[in-house]
XYZ file of C-alpha atoms in Angstrom:
631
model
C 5.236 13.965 -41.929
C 4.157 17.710 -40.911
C 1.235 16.169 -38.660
C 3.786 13.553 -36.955
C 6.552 16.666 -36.045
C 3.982 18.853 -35.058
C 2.164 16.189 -32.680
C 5.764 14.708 -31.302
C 7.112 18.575 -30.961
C 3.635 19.577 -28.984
C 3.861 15.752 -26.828
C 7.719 16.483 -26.093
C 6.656 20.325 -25.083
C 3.976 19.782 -22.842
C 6.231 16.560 -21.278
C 8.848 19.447 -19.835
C 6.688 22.153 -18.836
C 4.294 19.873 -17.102
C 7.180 18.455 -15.091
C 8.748 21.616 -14.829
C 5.867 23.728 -13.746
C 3.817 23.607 -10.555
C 0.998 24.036 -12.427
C 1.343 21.006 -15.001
C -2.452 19.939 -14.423
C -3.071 23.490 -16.488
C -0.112 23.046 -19.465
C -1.975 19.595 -20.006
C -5.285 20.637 -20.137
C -4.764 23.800 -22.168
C -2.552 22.191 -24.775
C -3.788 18.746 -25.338
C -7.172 17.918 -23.431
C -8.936 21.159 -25.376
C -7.275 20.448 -28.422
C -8.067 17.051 -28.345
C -10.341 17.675 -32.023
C -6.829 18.024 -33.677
C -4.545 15.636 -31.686
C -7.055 12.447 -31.557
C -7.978 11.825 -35.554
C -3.707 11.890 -35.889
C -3.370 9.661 -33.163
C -5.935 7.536 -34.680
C -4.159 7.580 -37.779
C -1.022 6.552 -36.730
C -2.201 3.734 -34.748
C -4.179 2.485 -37.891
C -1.568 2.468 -40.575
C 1.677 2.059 -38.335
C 1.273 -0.178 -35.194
C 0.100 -4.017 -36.358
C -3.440 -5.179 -35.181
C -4.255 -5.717 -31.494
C -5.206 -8.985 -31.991
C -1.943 -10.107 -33.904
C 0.670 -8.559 -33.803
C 2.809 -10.786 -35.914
C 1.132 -8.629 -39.094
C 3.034 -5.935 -39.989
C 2.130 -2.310 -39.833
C -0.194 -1.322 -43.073
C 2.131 1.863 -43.864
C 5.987 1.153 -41.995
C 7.151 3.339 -44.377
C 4.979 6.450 -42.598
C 7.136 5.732 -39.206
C 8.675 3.395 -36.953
C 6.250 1.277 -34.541
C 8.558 3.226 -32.120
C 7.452 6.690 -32.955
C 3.812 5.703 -33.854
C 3.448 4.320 -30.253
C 4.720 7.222 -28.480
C 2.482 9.555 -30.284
C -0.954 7.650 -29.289
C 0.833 6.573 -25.842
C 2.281 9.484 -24.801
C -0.573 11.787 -24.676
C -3.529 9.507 -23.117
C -0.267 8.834 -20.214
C -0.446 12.970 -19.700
C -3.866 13.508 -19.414
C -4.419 10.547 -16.853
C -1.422 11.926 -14.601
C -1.492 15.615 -14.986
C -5.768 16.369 -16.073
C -8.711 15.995 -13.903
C -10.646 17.010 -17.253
C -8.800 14.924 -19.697
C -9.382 12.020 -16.818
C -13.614 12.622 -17.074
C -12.595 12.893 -21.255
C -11.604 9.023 -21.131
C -14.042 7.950 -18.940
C -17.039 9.433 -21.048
C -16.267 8.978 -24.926
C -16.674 6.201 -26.595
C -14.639 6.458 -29.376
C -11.437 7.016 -26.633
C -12.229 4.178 -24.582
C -12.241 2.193 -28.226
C -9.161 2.958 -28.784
C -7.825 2.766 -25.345
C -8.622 -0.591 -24.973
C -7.632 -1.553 -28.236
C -4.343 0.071 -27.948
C -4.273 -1.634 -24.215
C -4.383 -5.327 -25.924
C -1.864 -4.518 -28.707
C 0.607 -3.458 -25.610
C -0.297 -6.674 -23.704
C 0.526 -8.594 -27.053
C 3.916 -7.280 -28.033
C 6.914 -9.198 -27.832
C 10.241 -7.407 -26.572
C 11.971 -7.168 -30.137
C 8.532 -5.201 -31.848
C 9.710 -2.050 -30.947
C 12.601 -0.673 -32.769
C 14.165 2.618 -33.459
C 15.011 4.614 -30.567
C 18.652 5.379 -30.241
C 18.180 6.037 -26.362
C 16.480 2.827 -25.177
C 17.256 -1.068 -25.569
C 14.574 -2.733 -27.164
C 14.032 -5.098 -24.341
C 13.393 -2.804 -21.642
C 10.953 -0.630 -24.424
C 8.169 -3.134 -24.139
C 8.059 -3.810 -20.590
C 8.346 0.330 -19.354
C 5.648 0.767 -21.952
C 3.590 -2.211 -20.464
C 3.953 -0.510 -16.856
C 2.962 3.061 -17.547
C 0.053 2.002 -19.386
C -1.793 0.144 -16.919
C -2.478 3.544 -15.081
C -4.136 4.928 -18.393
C -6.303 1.766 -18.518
C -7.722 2.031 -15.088
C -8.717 5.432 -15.653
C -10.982 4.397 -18.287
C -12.527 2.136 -16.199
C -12.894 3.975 -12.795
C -15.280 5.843 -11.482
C -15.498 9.922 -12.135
C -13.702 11.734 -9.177
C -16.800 14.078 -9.744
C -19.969 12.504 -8.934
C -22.141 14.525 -11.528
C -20.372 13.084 -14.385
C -21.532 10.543 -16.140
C -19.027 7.551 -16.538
C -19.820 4.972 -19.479
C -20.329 1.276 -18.183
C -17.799 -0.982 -18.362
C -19.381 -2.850 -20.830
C -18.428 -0.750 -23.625
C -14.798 -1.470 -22.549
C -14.990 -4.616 -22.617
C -17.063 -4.871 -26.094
C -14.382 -2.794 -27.559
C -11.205 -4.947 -26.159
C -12.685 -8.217 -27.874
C -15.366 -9.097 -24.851
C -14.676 -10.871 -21.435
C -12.430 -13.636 -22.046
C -10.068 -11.115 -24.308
C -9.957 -8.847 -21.042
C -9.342 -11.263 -18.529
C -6.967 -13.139 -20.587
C -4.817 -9.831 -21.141
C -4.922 -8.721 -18.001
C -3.592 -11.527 -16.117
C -0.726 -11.608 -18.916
C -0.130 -8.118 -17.737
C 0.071 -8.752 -14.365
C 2.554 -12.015 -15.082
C 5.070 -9.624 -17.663
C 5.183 -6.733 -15.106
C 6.338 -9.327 -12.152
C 8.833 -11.115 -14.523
C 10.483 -8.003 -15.255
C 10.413 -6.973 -11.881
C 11.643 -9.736 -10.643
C 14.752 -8.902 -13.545
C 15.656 -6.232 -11.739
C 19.406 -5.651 -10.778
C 19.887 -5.396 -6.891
C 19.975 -1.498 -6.446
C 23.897 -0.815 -5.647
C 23.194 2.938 -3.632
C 19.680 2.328 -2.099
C 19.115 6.403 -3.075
C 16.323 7.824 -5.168
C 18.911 8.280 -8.019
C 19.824 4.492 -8.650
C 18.421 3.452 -11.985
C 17.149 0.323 -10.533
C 15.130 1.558 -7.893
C 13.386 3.746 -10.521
C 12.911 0.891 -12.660
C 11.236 -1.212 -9.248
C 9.307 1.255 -8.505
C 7.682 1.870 -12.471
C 6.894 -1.871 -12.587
C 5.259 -1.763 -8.976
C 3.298 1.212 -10.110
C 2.087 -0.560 -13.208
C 1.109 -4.065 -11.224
C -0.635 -1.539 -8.328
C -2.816 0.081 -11.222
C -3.303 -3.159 -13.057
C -4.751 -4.771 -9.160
C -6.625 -1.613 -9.382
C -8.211 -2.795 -12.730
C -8.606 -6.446 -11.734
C -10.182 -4.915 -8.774
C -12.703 -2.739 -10.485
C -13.504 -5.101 -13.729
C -14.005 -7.928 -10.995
C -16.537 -5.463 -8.941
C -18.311 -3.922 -12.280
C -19.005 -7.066 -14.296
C -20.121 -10.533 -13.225
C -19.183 -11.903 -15.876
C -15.391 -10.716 -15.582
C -15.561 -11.898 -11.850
C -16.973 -15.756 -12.834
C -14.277 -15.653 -15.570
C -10.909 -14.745 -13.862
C -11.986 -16.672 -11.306
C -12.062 -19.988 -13.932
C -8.601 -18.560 -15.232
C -7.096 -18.587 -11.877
C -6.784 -14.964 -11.241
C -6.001 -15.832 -7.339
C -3.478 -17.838 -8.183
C -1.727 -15.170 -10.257
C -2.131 -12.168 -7.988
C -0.597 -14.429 -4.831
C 2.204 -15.565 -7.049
C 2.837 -12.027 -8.088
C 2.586 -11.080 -4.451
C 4.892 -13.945 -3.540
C 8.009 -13.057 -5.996
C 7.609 -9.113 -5.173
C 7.395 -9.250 -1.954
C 10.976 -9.625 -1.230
C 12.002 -6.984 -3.353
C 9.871 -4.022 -2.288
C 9.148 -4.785 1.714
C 12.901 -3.573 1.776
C 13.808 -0.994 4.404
C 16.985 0.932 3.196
C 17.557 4.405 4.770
C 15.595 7.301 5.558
C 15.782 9.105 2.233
C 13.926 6.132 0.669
C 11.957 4.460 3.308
C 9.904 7.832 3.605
C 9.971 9.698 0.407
C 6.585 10.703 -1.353
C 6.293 8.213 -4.248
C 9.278 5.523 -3.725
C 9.171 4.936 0.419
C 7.859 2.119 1.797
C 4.425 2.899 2.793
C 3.499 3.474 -0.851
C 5.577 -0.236 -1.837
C 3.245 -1.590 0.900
C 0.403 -0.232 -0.882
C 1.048 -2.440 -3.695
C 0.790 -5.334 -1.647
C -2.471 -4.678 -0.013
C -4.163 -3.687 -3.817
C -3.457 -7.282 -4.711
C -4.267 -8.791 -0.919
C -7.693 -6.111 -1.581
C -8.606 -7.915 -4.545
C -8.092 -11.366 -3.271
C -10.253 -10.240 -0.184
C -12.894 -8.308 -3.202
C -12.884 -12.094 -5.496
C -13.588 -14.221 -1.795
C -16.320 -11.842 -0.621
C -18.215 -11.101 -3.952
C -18.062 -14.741 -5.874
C -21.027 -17.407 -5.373
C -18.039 -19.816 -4.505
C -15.985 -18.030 -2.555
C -14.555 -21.449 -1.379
C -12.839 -21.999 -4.874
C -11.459 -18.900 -4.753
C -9.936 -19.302 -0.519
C -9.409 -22.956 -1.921
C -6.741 -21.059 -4.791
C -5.254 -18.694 -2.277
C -4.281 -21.548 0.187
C -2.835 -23.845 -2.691
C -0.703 -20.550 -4.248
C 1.276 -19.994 -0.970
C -0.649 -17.267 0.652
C 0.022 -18.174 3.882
C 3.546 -19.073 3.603
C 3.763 -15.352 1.788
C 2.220 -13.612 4.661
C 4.550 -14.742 6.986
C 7.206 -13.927 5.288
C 5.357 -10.493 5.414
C 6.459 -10.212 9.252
C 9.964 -9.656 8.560
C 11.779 -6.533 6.074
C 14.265 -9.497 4.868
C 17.633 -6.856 4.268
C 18.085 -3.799 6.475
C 15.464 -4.350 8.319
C 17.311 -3.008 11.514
C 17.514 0.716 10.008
C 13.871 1.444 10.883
C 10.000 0.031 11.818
C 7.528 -0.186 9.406
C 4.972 3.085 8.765
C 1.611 2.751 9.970
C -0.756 -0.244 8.368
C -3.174 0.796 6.177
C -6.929 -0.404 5.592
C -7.912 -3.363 3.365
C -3.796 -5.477 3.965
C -3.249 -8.289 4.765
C -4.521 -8.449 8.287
C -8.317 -8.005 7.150
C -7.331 -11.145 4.163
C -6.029 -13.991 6.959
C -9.643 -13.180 8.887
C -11.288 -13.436 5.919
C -9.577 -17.060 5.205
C -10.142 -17.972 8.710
C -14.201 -17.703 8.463
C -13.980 -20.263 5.354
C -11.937 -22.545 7.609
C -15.506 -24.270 8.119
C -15.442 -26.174 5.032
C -14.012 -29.658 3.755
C -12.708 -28.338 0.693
C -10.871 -25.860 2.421
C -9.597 -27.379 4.745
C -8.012 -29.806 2.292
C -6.046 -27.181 1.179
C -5.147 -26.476 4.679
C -3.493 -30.069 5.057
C -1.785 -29.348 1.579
C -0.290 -26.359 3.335
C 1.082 -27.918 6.417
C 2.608 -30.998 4.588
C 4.608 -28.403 2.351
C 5.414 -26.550 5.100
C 7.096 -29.753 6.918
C 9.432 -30.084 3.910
C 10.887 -26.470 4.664
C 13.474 -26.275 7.055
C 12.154 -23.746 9.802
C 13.649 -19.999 10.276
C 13.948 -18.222 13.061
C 12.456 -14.983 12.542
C 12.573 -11.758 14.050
C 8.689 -10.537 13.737
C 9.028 -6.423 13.395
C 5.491 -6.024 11.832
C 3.895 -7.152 15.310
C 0.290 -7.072 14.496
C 0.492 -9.157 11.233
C 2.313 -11.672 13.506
C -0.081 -11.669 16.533
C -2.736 -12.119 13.411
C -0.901 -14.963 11.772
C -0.549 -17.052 14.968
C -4.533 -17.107 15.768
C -5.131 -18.070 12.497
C -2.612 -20.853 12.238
C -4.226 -21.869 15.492
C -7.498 -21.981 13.895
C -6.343 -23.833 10.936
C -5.500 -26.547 13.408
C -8.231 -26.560 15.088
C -10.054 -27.146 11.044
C -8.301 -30.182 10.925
C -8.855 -31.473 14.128
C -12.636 -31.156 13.401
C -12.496 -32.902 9.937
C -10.109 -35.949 11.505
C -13.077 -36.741 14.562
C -14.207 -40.248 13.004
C -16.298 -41.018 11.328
C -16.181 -37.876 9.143
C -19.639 -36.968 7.462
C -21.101 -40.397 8.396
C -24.208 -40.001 7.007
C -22.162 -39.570 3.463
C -20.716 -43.350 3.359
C -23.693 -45.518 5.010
C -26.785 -46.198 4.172
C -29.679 -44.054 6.780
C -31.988 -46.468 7.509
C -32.564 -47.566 10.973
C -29.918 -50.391 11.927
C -29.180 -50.650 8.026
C -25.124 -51.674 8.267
C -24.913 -51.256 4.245
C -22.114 -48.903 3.299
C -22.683 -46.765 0.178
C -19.587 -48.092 -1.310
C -21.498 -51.811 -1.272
C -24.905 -50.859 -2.207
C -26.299 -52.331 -5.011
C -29.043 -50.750 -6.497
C -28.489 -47.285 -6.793
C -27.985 -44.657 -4.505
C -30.780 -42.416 -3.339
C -30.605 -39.079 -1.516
C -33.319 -37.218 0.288
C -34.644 -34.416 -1.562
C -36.120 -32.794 1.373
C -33.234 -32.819 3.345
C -30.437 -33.558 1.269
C -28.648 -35.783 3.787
C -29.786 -38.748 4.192
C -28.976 -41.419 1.953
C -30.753 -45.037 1.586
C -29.500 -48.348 -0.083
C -33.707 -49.323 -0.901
C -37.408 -48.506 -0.568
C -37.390 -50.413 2.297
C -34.940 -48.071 4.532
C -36.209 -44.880 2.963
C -39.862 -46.148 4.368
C -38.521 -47.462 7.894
C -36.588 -44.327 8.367
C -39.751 -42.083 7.736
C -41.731 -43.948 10.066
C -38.689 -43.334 12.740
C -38.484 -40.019 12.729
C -37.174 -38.722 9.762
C -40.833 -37.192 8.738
C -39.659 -34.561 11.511
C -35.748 -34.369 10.953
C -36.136 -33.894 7.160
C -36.839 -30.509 7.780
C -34.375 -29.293 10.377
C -31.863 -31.432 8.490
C -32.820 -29.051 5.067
C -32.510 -25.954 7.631
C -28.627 -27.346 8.513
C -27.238 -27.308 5.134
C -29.488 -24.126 4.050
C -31.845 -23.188 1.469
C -29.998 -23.661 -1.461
C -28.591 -27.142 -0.487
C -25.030 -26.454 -0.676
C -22.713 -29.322 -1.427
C -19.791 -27.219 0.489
C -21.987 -27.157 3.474
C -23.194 -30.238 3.145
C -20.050 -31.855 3.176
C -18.608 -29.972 5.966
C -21.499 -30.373 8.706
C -18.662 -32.318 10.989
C -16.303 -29.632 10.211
C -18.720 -26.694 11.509
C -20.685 -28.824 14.002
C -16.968 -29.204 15.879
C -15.856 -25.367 15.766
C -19.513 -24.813 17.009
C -19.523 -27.271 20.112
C -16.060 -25.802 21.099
C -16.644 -22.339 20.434
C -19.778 -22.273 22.373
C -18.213 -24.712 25.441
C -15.955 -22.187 25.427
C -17.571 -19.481 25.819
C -19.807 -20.517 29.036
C -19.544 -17.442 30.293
C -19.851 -15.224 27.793
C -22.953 -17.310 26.242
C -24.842 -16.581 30.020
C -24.058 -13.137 29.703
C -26.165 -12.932 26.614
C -28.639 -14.816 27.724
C -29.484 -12.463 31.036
C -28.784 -9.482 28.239
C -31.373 -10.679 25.764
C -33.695 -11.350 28.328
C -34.060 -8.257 29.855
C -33.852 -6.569 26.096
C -36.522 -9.645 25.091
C -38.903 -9.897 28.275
C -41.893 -10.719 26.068
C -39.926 -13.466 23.919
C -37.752 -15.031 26.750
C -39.057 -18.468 26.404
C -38.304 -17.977 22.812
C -34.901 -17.221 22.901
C -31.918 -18.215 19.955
C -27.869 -18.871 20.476
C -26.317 -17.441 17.279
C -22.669 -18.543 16.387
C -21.728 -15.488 13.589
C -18.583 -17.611 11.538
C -19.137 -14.559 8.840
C -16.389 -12.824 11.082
C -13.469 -13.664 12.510
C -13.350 -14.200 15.704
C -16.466 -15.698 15.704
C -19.020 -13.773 17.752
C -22.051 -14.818 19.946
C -25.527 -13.013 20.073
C -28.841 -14.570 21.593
C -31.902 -13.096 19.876
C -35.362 -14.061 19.582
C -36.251 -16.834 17.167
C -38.381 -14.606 14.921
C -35.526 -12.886 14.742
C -33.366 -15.674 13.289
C -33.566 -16.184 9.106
C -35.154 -19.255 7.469
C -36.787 -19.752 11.458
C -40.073 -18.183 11.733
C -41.269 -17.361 15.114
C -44.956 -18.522 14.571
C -43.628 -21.803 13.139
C -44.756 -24.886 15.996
C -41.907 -26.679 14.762
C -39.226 -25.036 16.357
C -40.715 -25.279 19.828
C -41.592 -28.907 19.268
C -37.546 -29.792 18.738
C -36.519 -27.560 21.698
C -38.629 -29.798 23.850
C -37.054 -32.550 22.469
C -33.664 -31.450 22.526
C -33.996 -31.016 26.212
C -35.574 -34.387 26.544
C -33.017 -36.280 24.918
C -29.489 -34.179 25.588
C -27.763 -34.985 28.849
C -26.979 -31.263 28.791
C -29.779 -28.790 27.131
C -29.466 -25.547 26.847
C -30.105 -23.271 29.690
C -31.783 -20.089 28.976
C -32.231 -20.331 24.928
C -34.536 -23.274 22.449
C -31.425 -24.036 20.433
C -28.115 -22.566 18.725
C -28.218 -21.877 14.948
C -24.773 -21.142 12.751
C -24.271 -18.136 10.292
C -22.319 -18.994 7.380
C -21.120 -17.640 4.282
C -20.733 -19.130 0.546
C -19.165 -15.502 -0.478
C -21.642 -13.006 -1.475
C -24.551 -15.017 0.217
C -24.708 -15.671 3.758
C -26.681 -18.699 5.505
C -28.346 -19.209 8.825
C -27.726 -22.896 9.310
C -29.408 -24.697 12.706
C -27.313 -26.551 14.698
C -25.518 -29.073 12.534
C -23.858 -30.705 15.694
C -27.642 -31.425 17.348
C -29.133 -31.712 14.008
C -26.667 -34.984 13.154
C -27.036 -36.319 17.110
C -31.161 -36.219 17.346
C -31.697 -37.192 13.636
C -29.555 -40.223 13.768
C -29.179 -40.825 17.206
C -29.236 -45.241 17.783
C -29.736 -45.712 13.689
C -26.803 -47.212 13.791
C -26.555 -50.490 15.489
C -24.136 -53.055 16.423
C -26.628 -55.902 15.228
C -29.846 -56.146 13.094
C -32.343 -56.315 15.479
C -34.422 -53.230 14.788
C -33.655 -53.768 11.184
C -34.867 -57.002 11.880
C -38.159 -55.858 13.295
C -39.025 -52.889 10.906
C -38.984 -56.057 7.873
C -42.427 -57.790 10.733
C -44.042 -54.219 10.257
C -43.451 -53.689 6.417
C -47.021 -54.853 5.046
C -48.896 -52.715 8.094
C -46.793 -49.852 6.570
C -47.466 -49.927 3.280
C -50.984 -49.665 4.166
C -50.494 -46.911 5.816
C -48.386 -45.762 2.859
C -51.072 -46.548 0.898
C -53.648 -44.161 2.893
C -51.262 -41.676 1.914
C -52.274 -42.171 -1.999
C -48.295 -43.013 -2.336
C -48.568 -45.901 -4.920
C -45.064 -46.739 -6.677
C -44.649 -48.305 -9.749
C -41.422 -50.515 -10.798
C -39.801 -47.348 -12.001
C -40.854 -45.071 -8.491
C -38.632 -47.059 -6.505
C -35.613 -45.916 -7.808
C -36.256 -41.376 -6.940
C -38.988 -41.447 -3.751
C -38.975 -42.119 -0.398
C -41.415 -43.080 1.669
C -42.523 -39.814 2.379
C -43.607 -39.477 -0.727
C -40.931 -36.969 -1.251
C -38.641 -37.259 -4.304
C -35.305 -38.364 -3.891
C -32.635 -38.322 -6.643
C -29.255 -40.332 -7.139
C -26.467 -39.989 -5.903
């Protein structure tokens, strides 16, 4: 009982003259950070014998007698809250001991596990409101653990320790996203402030749980950045979906402008309410850019409402006559919609595009007054461009080569085929109903397309870009008709930077940014395309042979693309799909017809090729001798 006054007296002490003083960074430091021998073992204690287990806190306390949950979760709280606010040394203390980040992030799961009627016994607050202010302040403690040291000559532990000592990956994720929920439904509990000044209790109580969900983006931010494994996983657990629906209910209480007094004070105007916005549009941005699949993740953003949110972002919904908006800062929402718009490319996206516009038909339109000008100017191209996605995907027949068979003047659809379903394995486009077409479409040009066609949907044969090869091969003949001008201009450029490789020359459509941009560059210069490679000259000749329009000035176009993390330099999917099945389809059966008079000269000359097939063959190679598998 001696310990638990002197630790609460010394905690309530250092509380006032910290606030008090203009020096509080010192009061903390001398009388709790280097003191921390004595203080930590008590605070240990408490937590042990009178708070119930992390893990389950339906158990009661080991020792209740000792003191309330109340008291014991001030004392551990109270001083790891003044040391991350008030101590650049007690900051580097958390981020380097073990045995503190142990208990940290043990301490951090009981908080995310209590219920609102756990802690009891304090005369000053309601029990309800306990729980959730104690859930809010203690999100800033946990991302201190986690961060990185403001000095860069300290050593920081990894973040694996924090997450072995908070029950491992799925126990953190899990948590976390529970935090971020509970702080946005009490948020959202708020009573309308009645005085719009600093002194109204609910505008204090906004801006605590805004604080709390800023430092607990923060985390998500940082865990998602730090640890693969944490990325893959709150991506499964739909941790885009929950930051955009936190966004979404927020939104319209903190983009409030009110008066002067508020909209610019220090720590509850509007810039820093704005902030909190563009931590959780910064990890949305941090989860599409770093991920394998950053498709899934634009694919959770769309279906969550982000684009209806942002635009109610354009507009301060009450008062927002009283004043304009401070200067945007880095990382908003801006830099998220171009983001978004260079994934517009793919099928799957663009699904959730059409998903988007059908909701939006069912709302009855507003006429808005747009005062944040640049997030509107921003919206408008890229609800242009999402338009122009579905224009692409609706050009019939959509992926073709996906739904008939590839063999020359073969009218089998895949959905009749009998036999099963074989796909190239060199290319990983074209797909045959039999032996027969695999061999006839070989012998009519395939041997040579099978390799641009792998070079379209990249090297890791992408089902995303695979899929969407009408999708990009229309925003790359428009974008480049488009730009006529501009694409002639680059041409005389690189050939006077180029003079040695002029003949060799490569259009490059960059959809990695948005807008997209145009460069010409030599083809050595191009990924995946080697300049020595005789290939690459070969179909250049032939592309001008064949196209009623070639080129003038460069060999071919090529498209970069990006998965997420990984970028790919496709070649042109909209000449790869015209030359490699340009007249396979035909109205009647005649060159099927003919390639069946041929079939016994061919499989002699399969048979040069040492390609002998058994019963069993048949069903996974082509007759390229080149494995295919089913579909």
């Amino acid at each position: 009982m001696r310990a638990m006054g002197a630790l609460m007296g010394l905690v309530k002490v250092t509380t006032v003259a910290s606030s008090a003083s203009d020096r509080g960074d010192d009061v903390v430091t001398k009388y709790i950070v280097r003191r921390w021998d004595d203080i930590y073992p008590w605070m240990r204690f408490f937590a042990r014998n009178c708070l119930p287990p992390p893990y389950d806190v339906s158990v009661a306390p080991p020792r209740p007698d000792l003191c309330s949950v109340f008291d014991a979760a001030t004392l551990c709280i109270t001083p790891l809250s003044l040391i991350c606010t008030k101590s650049e040394e007690g900051r580097h203390l958390l981020r380097s001991s073990v045995s503190v980040q142990h208990f940290v992030a043990q301490l951090w799961i009981l908080v995310g596990n209590l219920g609102g009627d756990v802690l009891q016994g304090d005369p000053r607050t309601t029990k309800d409101g306990l729980v959730s202010m104690l859930r809010a302040s203690f999100a800033l403690t946990n991302q201190v653990c986690v961060s990185e040291s403001e000095d860069p000559d300290r050593i920081t532990l990894p973040l694996s320790n924090y997450i072995q000592a908070a029950g491992g990956v799925k126990a953190v994720v899990s948590t976390l996203l529970r935090y971020i929920r509970r702080i946005i439904r009490d948020a959202v509990a708020v009573e309308e402030p009645r005085s719009w000044t600093t002194r109204d209790r609910s505008i204090n109580q906004l801006h605590l749980y805004t604080v709390g969900l800023h430092y607990s983006f923060q985390f998500l931010q940082t865990v998602s950045r730090q640890d693969a494994s944490c990325r893959a996983q709150l991506i499964r657990q739909g941790s885009v979906r929950t930051v955009v629906n936190a966004i979404t209910q927020i939104l319209p209480r903190i983009l409030v402008q009110a008066n002067k007094e508020l909209d610019f004070h220090p720590q509850l105007g509007l810039a820093d309410r704005q902030n909190v916005l563009w931590a959780g549009y910064s990890y949305i941005a941090s989860a599409i850019r770093d991920a394998d699949d950053g498709v899934t993740s634009v694919c959770q953003a769309i279906d969550a409402g982000l684009l209806q949110t942002l635009e109610k972002g354009v507009v301060c919904p009450p008062h927002a006559n009283r004043r304009d908006h401070p200067p945007r800062g880095r990382l908003g929402d801006i830099e998220l919609l171009f983001l978004l718009a260079t994934f517009f490319v793919y099928h799957r996206v663009v699904d959730s595009i059409c998903r988007h516009w059908y909701r939006m038909q069912s709302v009855p339109m507003e006429k808005r007054e747009i005062r944040d000008k640049g997030l509107g100017v921003a919206l408008e191209l890229v609800l242009t461009f999402t338009i122009h996605a579905m224009d692409h995907r609706s050009v019939e027949p959509i992926n073709f080569h996906e739904y008939r068979c590839s063999g020359p003047g073969c009218p089998m659809c895949t959905s009749k085929f009998v036999s099963k379903k074989r796909r190239c394995s060199g290319c990983l486009v074209s797909i045959y109903c039999s032996e027969k077409c695999q061999r006839t479409a070989w012998r009519n040009g395939h041997k040579k397309w099978c390799r641009v066609l792998r070079c379209t949907v990249g090297p890791w044969g992408s089902r995303d870009i695979r899929t969407s090869l009408r999708v990009i091969a229309g925003f790359e003949t428009n974008i480049i008709s488009g730009s006529a001008k501009d694409v002639e201009t680059r041409v005389r450029e690189a050939q006077q930077q180029f003079p040695a490789f002029s003949n060799k020359l490569v259009l490059m459509l960059d959809m990695t940014v948005y807008p997209p941009e145009i460069h010409v560059l030599p083809v050595h210069k191009i990924e995946q395309f080697p300049g020595n490679d005789t290939i690459w000259p070969e179909i250049a000749d032939e592309i001008r042979q064949r196209s009623d329009s070639p080129p003038k000035g460069y060999m071919f176009s090529v498209v970069k693309v990006h998965l997420g993390k990984s970028k790919f330099t496709l070649f042109s999917p909209s000449t790869a799909l015209r030359m490699a099945f340009e007249g396979q389809y035909f109205s009647d059966d005649e060159a099927y017809n003919s390639a069946d008079e041929d079939d016994e000269d061919d499989s002699k000359m399969l048979g040069d090729q040492d390609l002998d097939y058994d019963e069993e063959s048949l069903d996974d190679t082509d007759g390229s001798g080149d494995k295919c598998y089913e579909v």
